[in-house]
Steps between C-alpha positions, in 0.01 A plus 500: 500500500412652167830394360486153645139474267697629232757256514258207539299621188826535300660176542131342478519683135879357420341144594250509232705704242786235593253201426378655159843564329588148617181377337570675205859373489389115536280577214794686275739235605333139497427464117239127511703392164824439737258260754540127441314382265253201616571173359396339199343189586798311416348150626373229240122501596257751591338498868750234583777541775760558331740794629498786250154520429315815514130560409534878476788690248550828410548505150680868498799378694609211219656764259183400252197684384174419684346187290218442701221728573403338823783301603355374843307262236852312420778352619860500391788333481857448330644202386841443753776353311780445705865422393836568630374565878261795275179514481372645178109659488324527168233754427152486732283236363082607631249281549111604571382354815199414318704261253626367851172447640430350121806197562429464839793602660707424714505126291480214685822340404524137437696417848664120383592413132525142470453182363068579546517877460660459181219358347258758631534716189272682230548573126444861418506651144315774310420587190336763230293377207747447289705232628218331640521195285856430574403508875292219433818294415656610839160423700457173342847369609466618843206328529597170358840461714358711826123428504518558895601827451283795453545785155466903652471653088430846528345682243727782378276574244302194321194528287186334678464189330870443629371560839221296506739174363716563755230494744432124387818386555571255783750653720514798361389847692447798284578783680388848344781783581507858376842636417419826494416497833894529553615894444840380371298297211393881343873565422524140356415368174515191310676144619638741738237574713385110530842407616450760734210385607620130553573553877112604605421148385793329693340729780150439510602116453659500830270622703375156579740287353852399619662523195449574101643355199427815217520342136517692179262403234764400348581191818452159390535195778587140440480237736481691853763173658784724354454753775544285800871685450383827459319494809795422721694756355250759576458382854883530544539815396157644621271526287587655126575326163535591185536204218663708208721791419653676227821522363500899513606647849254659710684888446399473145134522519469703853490828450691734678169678673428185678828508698421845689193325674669141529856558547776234439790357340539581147794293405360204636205624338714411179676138588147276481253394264154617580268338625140526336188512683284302297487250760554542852453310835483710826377463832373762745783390751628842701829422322366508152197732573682782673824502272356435135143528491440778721714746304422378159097620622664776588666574230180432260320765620727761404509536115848648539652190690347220265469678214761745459401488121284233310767457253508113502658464137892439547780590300757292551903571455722182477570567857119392654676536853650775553307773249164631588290403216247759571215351584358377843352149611211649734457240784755266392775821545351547847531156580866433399599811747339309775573150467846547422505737828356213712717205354811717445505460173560161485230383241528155572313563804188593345522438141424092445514481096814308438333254830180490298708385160693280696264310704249495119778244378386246736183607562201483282364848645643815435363880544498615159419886373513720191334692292232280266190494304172378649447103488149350603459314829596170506746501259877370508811712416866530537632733682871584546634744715592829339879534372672770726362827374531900511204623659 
């Protein structure tokens, strides 16, 4: 009987010593670095339904350093460029839920671009003090050939009395906006950082509007009939134009850093002229939206994706397609990787300037911009549109 007791109490005691070293083996063994990794949200808009979305990461398992300090603030995501069957990621791309919260999102995107939609548009620029008077050129033909249509300026930085004229304009909404409220704008400086920042306004804009047209101070507008084209383009391809380009290749003012957070082709990046985002059309349409727009935010509020450096001074070999000329573009780099993406690099689906110098030899109107002094309301000039350029 005293044996039998025994026995009991020793295999009760192999049990338990059993269960430990097994324990203790799991532990030795299972190393949490060899898990799966969750997802990066690899879907084009946060809180949406797309598959690959994931509100909570673990920034250890991405092979990176930790770069937030309290990362269930954020979300990620990496730009998916796919070619050949492959699907490429770039580098994580965070965004504060409270800047999320700030653009109300998930957007509301505009469901039909037509013939009515189109027209349902609002300018946006911005501005610092000192090219406030040549703004005045741009507002003044926007609101002689679109007087429907409502001005968004927002003040990057204008003295007071600039302000308060703006604030007397008819159709014309000032809009104050603090640039250092961005983090990537501390590791930004100069033209740099308001190129940058060019994409908050586009933002903000279409909150409650269905699309924006952004204009450089530099826009000028003549006879608003010459876009009846224009408008039919953009709701064929839907919903992106530019209206001029250079003659230098996108490659040549990208630089390099931009391509590890949106990933792509560069030789095509060398075969096309590109295009300059002085003035743009877009609509919030989910095709538009979630494949340009979208990443280009994203993008902006990393200083390392949209401004790699804020080098913006060229130098140019004789080859301006195929030679990096060591400088970098800002938004207008960003853009060219995500247009051409979307139209497959076929430029005649989003770039309208040759349709714009066409249709101005038999119409009267023509979209017109480049770089000018101030001129006083009211008064007449001739503008041509600029000779193909580097830039």
């Amino acid at each position: 009987m005293a044996a039998s007791v025994q026995f009991v109490n020793w295999a009760i005691r192999a049990v338990c010593l059993a269960s430990i070293c097994t324990a203790v083996l799991l532990c030795l063994w299972f190393n949490p670095e060899d898990a799966p990794a969750p997802r990066l949200a690899e879907g084009r808009n946060p809180y949406s339904l797309h598959p690959g979305f994931t509100t909570q990461i673990d920034l250890q398992r991405n092979n990176s350093s930790k770069i937030l300090d309290r990362e269930n603030d954020y979300e990620f995501f990496r730009y998916p460029y796919t070619h050949a069957n492959i699907t490429e990621y770039g580098k994580r791309l965070p965004v504060s839920k409270w800047v999320l919260r700030k653009y109300q999102m998930p957007i509301k995107y505009l469901e039909r671009l037509d013939s009515e939609s189109v027209h349902q548009f609002v300018f946006v620029m911005a501005c610092s003090a000192d090219h406030f008077m040549e703004s005045l050129d741009a507002l003044a033909t926007v609101q002689e050939q679109f007087p429907t249509h409502r001005i968004m300026y927002y003040d990057w930085g204008l003295e007071p009395w600039q302000a308060e004229k703006l604030e007397s304009l008819c159709q014309v909404t000032y809009v104050p906006f603090n640039i250092s409220s961005y983090p990537a704008s501390k590791a930004q400086s100069g033209n740099a950082k308001f190129q940058a920042a060019k994409i908050f306004c586009i933002m903000d804009a279409l909150v409650n509007n269905p699309g924006v047209f952004w204009i450089d101070a530099a826009a000028r507008f003549f006879n608003s009939s010459g876009f009846t084209f224009l408008y039919q383009k953009v709701i064929r391809n839907g919903g992106f134009a530019f209206i001029s380009k250079s003659a230098n290749s996108a490659f040549a003012v990208t630089h390099p850093g931009m391509y590890a957070y949106l990933p792509t082709d560069l030789e095509l990046q060398k075969k096309f002229g590109m295009s300059e985002s002085g003035a743009i059309l877009m609509y919030k349409t989910q095709k538009v939206f979630d494949n340009i727009i979208w990443w280009w935010f994203l993008c902006s509020l990393t200083a390392d994706c949209i401004t790699p450096t804020v080098n913006l001074d060229c130098e140019f070999s004789k080859d301006i397609m195929r030679t990096f000329a060591h400088c970098h573009h800002v938004d207008q780099s960003a853009l060219s990787i995500l247009v051409n993406i979307l139209y497959k690099y076929n430029d005649r689906e989003y770039n309208f300037e040759d349709d714009v110098k066409r249709h101005g030899e038999s119409l009267p109107g023509r979209c017109h911009w480049q770089e000018t002094t101030h001129r006083e309301f009211g008064t007449q000039g001739t503008f041509m549109l600029p000779n193909t350029q580097l830039g």
